[in-house]
Structure formats: structure tokens, C-alpha cells
XYZ file of C-alpha atoms in Angstrom:
505
model
C 55.834 49.906 202.192
C 53.011 51.865 203.770
C 50.415 49.960 205.735
C 47.058 49.650 203.785
C 44.204 51.882 205.029
C 40.397 51.555 205.020
C 38.731 53.708 202.448
C 36.515 55.288 204.902
C 35.534 55.090 208.580
C 32.310 53.200 207.519
C 34.260 50.555 205.757
C 36.002 49.852 209.007
C 32.812 49.914 211.082
C 30.902 47.650 208.668
C 33.948 45.170 208.459
C 34.068 45.149 212.247
C 30.332 44.590 212.696
C 30.446 41.945 209.970
C 33.117 40.106 211.738
C 31.293 40.180 215.083
C 27.777 39.385 213.718
C 28.224 35.849 212.511
C 26.402 32.509 212.483
C 26.259 32.500 216.158
C 23.989 35.573 216.285
C 21.310 33.554 214.379
C 21.574 30.364 216.064
C 23.390 30.660 219.415
C 22.090 33.955 220.834
C 18.362 33.252 220.597
C 18.753 29.761 222.162
C 21.158 31.164 224.811
C 18.612 33.796 225.835
C 15.659 31.396 225.841
C 17.507 28.887 228.010
C 18.830 31.419 230.509
C 15.697 33.324 231.668
C 14.189 34.819 228.487
C 13.866 38.515 228.927
C 15.765 38.323 232.146
C 18.882 37.337 230.290
C 19.191 40.754 228.814
C 20.057 42.151 232.357
C 23.431 40.261 232.717
C 23.878 40.395 228.871
C 23.854 44.256 228.701
C 25.878 44.549 231.925
C 28.422 42.223 230.302
C 28.360 44.181 227.182
C 29.294 47.505 228.856
C 31.718 46.000 231.432
C 33.504 43.531 229.459
C 32.597 43.532 225.653
C 32.924 47.277 224.892
C 36.134 47.864 226.989
C 37.904 44.876 225.485
C 36.737 45.805 222.041
C 38.047 49.420 222.534
C 41.337 48.027 223.894
C 41.766 45.723 220.702
C 40.948 48.617 218.470
C 43.263 50.966 220.269
C 46.235 48.558 220.406
C 45.998 47.786 216.554
C 45.348 51.456 215.619
C 47.888 52.858 218.030
C 50.653 50.465 217.224
C 49.835 50.048 213.538
C 50.372 46.331 213.839
C 48.810 42.893 213.796
C 48.039 40.967 217.016
C 51.524 39.062 217.167
C 53.472 42.188 216.269
C 51.515 44.452 218.794
C 52.206 41.862 221.549
C 55.948 41.789 220.483
C 56.180 45.576 220.695
C 54.616 45.574 224.245
C 57.025 42.722 225.349
C 59.156 40.713 223.084
C 58.453 37.373 224.749
C 54.685 37.963 224.559
C 54.586 37.726 220.878
C 53.450 34.072 221.155
C 50.143 35.277 222.605
C 49.227 37.097 219.367
C 50.123 34.117 217.422
C 48.114 31.838 219.794
C 44.977 33.840 219.006
C 45.525 34.030 215.248
C 46.194 30.242 215.000
C 43.128 29.509 216.978
C 41.169 31.588 214.569
C 42.735 29.819 211.620
C 41.731 26.337 213.030
C 38.252 27.748 213.580
C 38.211 28.823 209.823
C 38.941 25.298 208.612
C 35.646 23.926 210.056
C 33.571 27.090 209.995
C 33.937 27.222 206.231
C 32.558 23.668 206.149
C 29.321 25.021 207.853
C 29.382 27.723 205.093
C 29.601 24.778 202.488
C 26.373 23.384 204.224
C 24.674 26.730 203.768
C 25.592 26.902 200.012
C 23.992 23.490 199.514
C 20.863 24.502 201.362
C 20.498 27.497 199.309
C 20.274 25.014 196.330
C 17.967 22.640 198.294
C 15.632 25.522 198.996
C 14.411 25.402 195.418
C 11.488 22.935 195.633
C 12.081 22.537 199.479
C 14.231 19.321 198.897
C 13.967 18.252 202.594
C 10.149 18.016 202.343
C 8.600 16.767 205.555
C 11.629 15.103 207.018
C 14.369 17.711 207.512
C 16.059 15.696 210.139
C 16.370 12.515 207.919
C 17.459 14.788 204.959
C 20.207 16.576 206.786
C 21.703 13.622 208.684
C 20.775 10.918 206.326
C 20.705 12.185 202.805
C 22.982 15.242 202.850
C 25.594 14.407 205.506
C 25.034 10.635 205.520
C 26.500 10.607 209.106
C 28.530 7.602 210.116
C 28.134 5.866 213.462
C 30.785 7.923 215.353
C 34.050 9.806 215.137
C 35.979 6.509 214.678
C 34.278 5.981 211.326
C 35.122 8.829 208.926
C 33.540 7.094 205.960
C 33.691 8.658 202.485
C 33.926 12.239 201.389
C 30.693 14.003 200.755
C 31.279 15.816 197.599
C 28.347 18.143 197.723
C 30.162 19.597 200.829
C 33.408 19.703 199.132
C 31.912 21.786 196.279
C 30.468 24.278 198.834
C 33.815 24.327 200.635
C 35.660 25.219 197.347
C 33.159 28.038 196.654
C 33.549 29.418 200.148
C 37.494 29.570 199.891
C 37.278 31.034 196.325
C 34.891 33.742 197.708
C 37.237 34.454 200.677
C 40.258 34.779 198.269
C 38.409 37.224 195.985
C 37.280 39.304 199.040
C 40.678 39.612 200.530
C 42.980 39.782 197.503
C 42.997 43.599 197.308
C 43.131 44.128 201.033
C 40.912 46.914 202.514
C 39.773 48.069 199.093
C 38.081 44.729 198.200
C 36.979 44.203 201.757
C 35.289 47.646 201.997
C 33.423 47.025 198.822
C 32.281 43.634 200.023
C 30.961 44.701 203.503
C 28.965 47.466 201.862
C 26.491 44.867 200.915
C 27.225 41.740 202.939
C 26.631 43.474 206.191
C 23.309 45.362 205.509
C 21.865 42.518 203.453
C 21.451 39.957 206.253
C 19.916 42.675 208.402
C 17.293 43.496 205.660
C 16.621 39.727 205.247
C 16.233 39.364 209.117
C 13.735 42.171 209.047
C 11.836 40.470 206.221
C 11.873 37.124 207.911
C 10.928 38.781 211.331
C 8.095 40.774 209.804
C 6.670 37.588 208.078
C 7.369 35.737 211.222
C 5.288 37.928 213.645
C 2.260 37.783 211.268
C 2.089 33.779 211.641
C -0.485 32.158 213.872
C 1.221 31.263 217.160
C 4.179 33.800 216.754
C 3.342 35.454 219.920
C 3.712 32.087 221.791
C 7.328 31.829 220.498
C 8.202 35.354 221.253
C 6.925 35.008 224.742
C 9.466 32.180 225.400
C 12.169 34.568 224.120
C 11.344 37.744 225.877
C 9.129 36.852 228.967
C 11.549 37.325 231.861
C 12.200 34.692 234.464
C 13.966 36.778 236.999
C 14.548 33.763 239.328
C 17.094 32.724 236.858
C 19.351 35.684 237.759
C 20.180 33.834 241.129
C 21.969 31.259 238.982
C 25.798 32.125 238.561
C 25.783 30.136 235.330
C 23.389 32.498 233.640
C 25.733 35.386 234.441
C 28.652 33.289 233.105
C 26.817 32.447 230.030
C 25.903 36.177 229.416
C 29.589 37.164 229.762
C 30.712 34.400 227.605
C 28.122 35.235 224.854
C 29.474 38.696 224.744
C 33.069 37.640 224.657
C 32.489 35.055 221.862
C 30.066 37.243 219.866
C 32.391 40.230 219.428
C 35.244 38.298 217.641
C 37.442 39.140 220.625
C 40.925 37.440 221.278
C 41.114 36.167 217.613
C 43.529 38.977 216.443
C 40.801 40.255 214.081
C 39.818 43.443 215.764
C 43.537 44.386 216.437
C 44.350 43.740 212.599
C 41.293 45.639 211.558
C 42.197 48.576 213.947
C 45.745 48.639 212.482
C 44.296 49.780 209.011
C 42.868 52.971 210.593
C 44.652 56.266 210.938
C 45.968 56.885 214.402
C 43.580 59.531 215.113
C 40.342 57.579 214.428
C 37.494 57.737 216.933
C 37.979 54.503 218.967
C 35.178 54.775 221.530
C 32.335 55.615 219.035
C 33.564 52.841 216.752
C 33.577 50.278 219.511
C 30.090 51.301 220.747
C 28.679 51.295 217.152
C 30.089 47.772 216.535
C 28.980 46.423 219.774
C 25.458 47.720 219.566
C 25.303 46.811 215.899
C 26.223 43.307 216.771
C 23.554 42.992 219.570
C 20.759 44.511 217.355
C 21.563 41.732 214.782
C 21.182 39.088 217.669
C 17.979 40.683 218.659
C 16.558 40.736 215.173
C 17.581 37.153 214.746
C 15.829 36.131 217.935
C 12.433 37.652 216.710
C 12.851 36.100 213.171
C 13.674 32.622 214.677
C 11.246 32.460 217.765
C 8.301 33.852 215.948
C 8.493 31.015 213.354
C 9.132 28.440 216.118
C 5.989 29.669 217.863
C 4.086 29.157 214.538
C 5.702 25.695 214.164
C 4.626 24.643 217.741
C 1.062 25.778 217.040
C 0.903 23.830 213.812
C 2.206 20.611 215.610
C 0.177 21.279 218.609
C 3.133 20.979 220.873
C 4.766 23.358 223.482
C 7.394 25.708 222.141
C 10.135 24.093 224.225
C 9.669 20.881 222.241
C 10.673 22.545 219.099
C 13.304 24.837 220.341
C 16.922 24.022 219.304
C 20.211 25.814 218.950
C 23.279 25.545 216.714
C 23.397 23.414 213.522
C 20.188 21.714 214.596
C 18.276 24.901 214.437
C 19.641 26.035 211.063
C 19.371 22.762 209.181
C 16.629 20.756 210.949
C 14.262 22.952 212.944
C 13.987 25.918 210.784
C 13.598 23.863 207.498
C 10.854 22.002 209.300
C 9.104 25.175 210.005
C 9.601 26.263 206.352
C 7.743 23.129 205.204
C 4.744 24.241 207.383
C 4.508 27.656 205.814
C 1.211 28.592 204.098
C 1.391 29.292 200.272
C 2.768 25.978 198.999
C 6.140 25.126 197.705
C 6.758 28.539 195.887
C 6.348 30.521 199.164
C 8.259 27.861 201.133
C 11.115 28.016 198.602
C 11.328 31.852 198.762
C 11.360 31.731 202.653
C 14.143 29.014 202.515
C 16.303 31.109 200.038
C 15.928 34.232 202.247
C 16.857 32.319 205.390
C 19.913 30.580 203.905
C 20.980 33.751 202.063
C 20.797 35.541 205.439
C 23.044 32.873 206.930
C 25.463 32.963 204.008
C 26.038 36.661 204.223
C 26.260 36.615 208.016
C 28.882 34.036 207.924
C 31.103 35.116 205.173
C 32.175 38.400 207.005
C 33.260 36.333 210.081
C 34.958 33.705 207.814
C 37.132 36.206 205.852
C 38.033 38.226 208.997
C 39.607 35.123 210.554
C 41.684 34.675 207.430
C 42.683 38.448 207.390
C 43.934 38.217 210.984
C 46.351 35.454 209.938
C 47.380 37.248 206.888
C 48.008 40.413 208.562
C 50.245 38.625 211.140
C 52.187 36.817 208.378
C 52.670 40.159 206.356
C 53.981 42.022 209.400
C 56.583 39.336 210.337
C 57.538 37.559 207.190
C 56.729 40.166 204.518
C 54.710 37.682 202.502
C 53.238 38.475 199.202
C 49.529 39.038 199.990
C 48.006 37.263 196.953
C 50.443 34.254 197.045
C 49.767 33.877 200.793
C 46.136 33.895 200.395
C 46.264 31.321 197.552
C 48.503 29.088 199.665
C 46.357 29.484 202.942
C 43.047 28.965 200.991
C 44.340 25.667 199.389
C 45.737 24.528 202.857
C 42.398 25.510 204.451
C 40.468 23.720 201.909
C 42.491 20.507 202.335
C 42.155 20.643 206.142
C 38.440 21.137 205.695
C 38.230 17.752 203.905
C 38.395 16.021 207.225
C 35.119 17.730 208.282
C 33.604 16.978 204.845
C 33.452 13.193 205.495
C 30.583 11.202 206.812
C 32.174 11.481 210.278
C 33.174 14.913 209.827
C 30.280 16.494 211.898
C 31.623 14.730 214.989
C 35.049 16.081 214.566
C 33.714 19.565 213.833
C 31.841 19.523 217.142
C 34.857 18.023 219.178
C 37.482 20.376 217.838
C 35.211 23.422 218.101
C 34.579 22.567 221.664
C 38.287 22.637 222.673
C 39.562 25.396 220.286
C 36.748 27.957 220.575
C 35.614 27.299 224.132
C 38.927 26.688 225.895
C 41.457 28.157 223.469
C 39.603 31.367 222.961
C 39.165 31.962 226.680
C 42.820 31.397 227.435
C 43.848 33.786 224.679
C 41.526 36.372 226.177
C 42.897 36.077 229.684
C 46.505 36.370 228.457
C 45.624 39.276 226.117
C 43.781 41.301 228.833
C 46.856 40.706 231.219
C 49.358 41.936 228.665
C 47.295 44.949 227.680
C 46.211 45.890 231.176
C 49.407 45.284 233.110
C 52.407 45.184 230.810
C 51.427 47.867 228.319
C 49.256 49.782 230.818
C 45.503 50.270 230.930
C 45.884 53.808 231.868
C 48.144 54.652 229.076
C 45.690 52.965 226.679
C 42.795 54.870 228.247
C 44.529 58.282 227.744
C 45.150 57.397 224.008
C 41.522 56.386 223.518
C 40.307 59.650 225.101
C 42.780 61.658 222.981
C 41.189 60.361 219.814
C 37.578 59.906 220.838
C 34.517 62.229 221.202
C 33.217 60.052 223.955
C 35.659 60.011 227.022
C 35.999 56.981 229.247
C 36.643 57.072 232.987
C 38.985 55.046 234.990
C 36.458 52.150 235.236
C 38.097 51.096 232.005
C 41.413 50.390 233.782
C 39.507 48.217 236.424
C 37.781 46.355 233.686
C 40.803 45.465 231.672
C 43.132 44.768 234.553
C 40.908 42.846 236.916
C 37.249 42.288 235.791
C 37.879 40.724 232.380
C 40.630 38.260 233.316
C 38.536 37.420 236.418
C 35.366 36.762 234.525
C 37.142 34.617 231.840
C 38.996 32.566 234.367
C 35.595 31.777 236.092
C 34.047 30.706 232.822
C 37.124 28.604 231.976
C 36.913 26.997 235.410
C 33.059 26.310 235.090
C 33.573 24.763 231.664
C 36.478 22.640 233.094
C 34.369 21.485 236.025
C 31.559 20.475 233.592
C 34.210 18.471 231.666
C 35.212 16.578 234.735
C 31.552 15.802 235.746
C 30.739 14.299 232.231
C 32.791 13.935 229.044
C 31.638 16.400 226.400
C 29.085 14.977 224.115
C 29.398 11.471 225.358
C 32.325 10.942 222.763
C 34.984 8.208 223.465
C 37.834 9.446 225.518
C 40.385 8.869 222.593
C 38.337 11.233 220.435
C 38.155 13.858 223.181
C 41.912 13.685 223.788
C 42.474 14.048 220.081
C 40.465 17.181 220.224
C 42.371 18.344 223.273
C 45.603 17.808 221.421
C 44.689 20.678 219.165
C 44.590 22.900 222.192
C 48.191 21.724 223.087
C 49.493 22.028 219.535
C 48.251 25.580 219.186
C 50.584 27.212 221.735
C 53.514 25.137 220.495
C 53.135 26.412 216.994
C 52.604 29.936 218.385
C 55.946 29.710 220.411
C 57.893 28.452 217.315
C 56.532 31.263 215.012
C 57.330 33.792 217.672
C 61.046 32.493 217.777
C 61.549 32.741 214.048
C 63.588 35.854 213.142
C 61.261 38.521 211.494
C 62.126 39.653 207.928
C 61.168 43.182 209.136
C 64.256 44.812 210.944
C 61.870 47.077 212.786
C 59.530 44.320 213.938
C 60.345 44.804 217.570
C 60.834 48.601 217.516
C 58.966 50.466 220.139
C 56.151 52.594 218.965
C 54.553 55.421 220.679
C 50.746 54.938 220.843
C 49.955 58.629 221.095
C 49.556 61.108 218.238
C 53.044 62.619 218.519
C 54.253 60.680 215.551
C 51.323 61.846 213.340
C 48.388 59.911 212.450
C 48.981 59.053 208.923
């Protein structure tokens, strides 16, 4: 059976940008920039983008496109006993999907709550008390929060319908889910900069503190942000690349994807910090007293700012709808891309029926998400995310760059990229893949581990942290088991030439 293909180049590019530009662009990047030197953060950020982000993105596109295979199969073609690395990446992504979709469920609920601004003047009490009804700690799961379960079911249904017809249905979806949040961010940003005090907030985001550049953690944070935000080491970009023809322009596509992702982050920063400046002005407090990142920004701080908007409940409801619709459309592309990476891997090795697999995986993912839909679910979401996305993703990235750079050959990959690309890349690419990327990721991993030793993450009890850490141990075990199961495809381990001698179609 012929491998499915993208309907057009732009379907692929939009899907790749959509996967990269997720919720983190709206709530992680602005806070990261603010806390790491404001405008000065863009210096290490763009250095990291061009030295690490774009080269590894090119490498993932090239491996998928050249070998016409998912991440596990690509690793298996390079070296049979390296297959588990591909499975390690996609299983880590699958685990992330289980709780990422719970956050999507939060957003579905807040779209509804935006009508009439349900959180009124106490968004903190509304989110943690009325909506989540958060328990006292991870040891107290409490009851299931049914509004979250309903949102979770809607999210998994949406993902199934997006993916059920493969690249055809994905291409139609990203044609509107990728441009729409950009349009909404523009609307929110334009409205934001017209508010009283907006300049105060934007100064916090863009005013450079160059003294921060002497701090190695600022550089580590910049390189880490680039790595996390481009959907690298999930198996996603390899799977997406495998649906291209072999002669597709890799360098241009990688640059467009990376810059599109960065532009989305930049827009989000303007939209968020202009409103935070207005909020600080209305409350007569410094901007740093209202700044937050992550879930707190999306469901507490920004809703509080919405409650202060001039124009009454009608205007506030419209702003709330725009904001949460922006988050929903930003998030869904990342959510379904994680599932697609798993489905591509399962199809390559086990020849599963696409629709049957998606139904089964969606049901399993929904059931797994019930843990995070309890009153204690937010604690477990935070703990498991910390170990899987921070440690697991970095380990996958280190292993992947070593396999691609050393076992496959960075020079061979560079020649293929140049063969199909308008923009030619020099031998600096080889240095980046073989030395710089693994070294940077090892440093970031070491810094995170050092922080862990100094102080337990989130002040959680040790048993809860060990439970979260166990997910990091279980993932490679499952990956090794899957890699040892005999494939249903007799050509699964067959060596494939990555150049164009076999034809591109």
C-alpha cells in the first residue's frame, strides 16, 4: 500500500507550524522572555534557533522524508537495535497527549464560561475552587470533575475526526486552525496595545537587561525553549516529513516552520503583556506582581484582566471568547500531531487499520485522562509533565541526535538536504548535529537534575515524585518491548537510500 501524501506543500508546512505553535507559545514563551532578561533574551533565543532548532528540524524532516518512515522505523533502518529510540520518543508524546488533552478540556469549559464572564472578580477562586475543586494534595484524588470529562471527550472526538482520513483531513483542518489563532492574536494584540498602561507591560517584555546574558541559565533556558517549542524529539516531524515526496524542499520548509513558530510566540507576547500592563495599571501595582506563566496565566491572570476590560460584560465576554478560542485552535494542532506520530509508528510496524487504531487509542487516551480529571488531577498533571516532558524529551533528543549525526551520518544527510533544497547548508550543520545539539541538551539535562537535587520539584511528597519518575522508567521499557516485537511488514528493516536515485514518488 502506497504511503499517504500531503495534498500540497502548504498543507505540510501548516501542519508542521501548527504542531510547533502550541499552548506553550501563548503561556510559556512570554513568561520565559520576561524572566530571562526581556529583550535581551532574544539574543540567545535566535542564536539557539539557528544553531540548534532549525538544524534539528531539518534533520527530522530529512530523515522522515528520505526514508519515508515514522520515527521508530527510521531508527530501525539506520540501525536495527536503535529502533527503541523512535518508540521512546512517540510513547513520551503519547503520555503527554493524555494530560495535554485535559488542558484542552479546561479551555473548552472556559469558552463556555466566557459567556457572561462566569469567573467575575475572583478568577483564582473560580478556577481552583469552583471549576477544579482542587484537593489538598496528590494523595487525595477526590471525585471526578464531570465538566472536565465532557471537555476531554470533545477533544478526543475532535482529534479522531481530524485524523481519520489521514493527510487529507489534516490538510483541510490546518487550513483554518493554523491561521485562525494568528488572526485572533492580532486582534487581541491590537486591542491590548490601545489599553491604558499597555506600554508598561510591553516594556517588561522587550526592554533588554543585557546583564542577564552573563547567566548561563538564561542561555540554557533559551536553547531549551527552542527545543521544546518546535515539537522536536516527539517523532512528529519525522512522521510529517514521511508524507512528503522525496524531492520536497527541506531547508525552506524548516526555516518557514521555525520562523512561523517564533512569530506566533512574538505575537502572543504582545497580546499577553499589553493586557498585563493594563491590569497592573488598573490595580495600581507593579507589572511583576501580575505576571505569571503556564496554567496560571491562562485561567487566572488573563481572566482577571478580562474582568477589568472597559465596555461591560458584553465586551468582556467577547474578549474571553477570542482568547480561549485562540488557545483552543493553538492547542488542537499540537494535540493531534502527537497522536499522528503514534499512529504512523503503529501503522509502519504492525499494519494496523487507521480508523480502528484511532478509535482504540482515543478511548484509551480518554480513560487515561480521567486521572487528571479528578480533584487531585492538577497535581498529577504537573508531576508527570515535569518528568516526561522535561527529562524524557531531552533524553530522546540526545539519543536521536547521536543516531542521526554519528550512525546515519550528518554529512550524508546534509548532502540529501542540499540535493532537494533551494537554500544550501554548509558543514556547520554537521557540527551542530554531531556535537552542539547533544552537548547543549546534556547541559540542560544536567542543570535540571542539579535543581532536582537541591530542592524537590514543587514541594511535592517524595512518594509522589517517585511515582512521576516511574513514568520516565516505564517509557523506555515499553519502547524496548515494542522494538523487539516482530514487524508485520517484511521490509520493515530493509535499508533505504535517502538520495533521489529511487525516485521521489
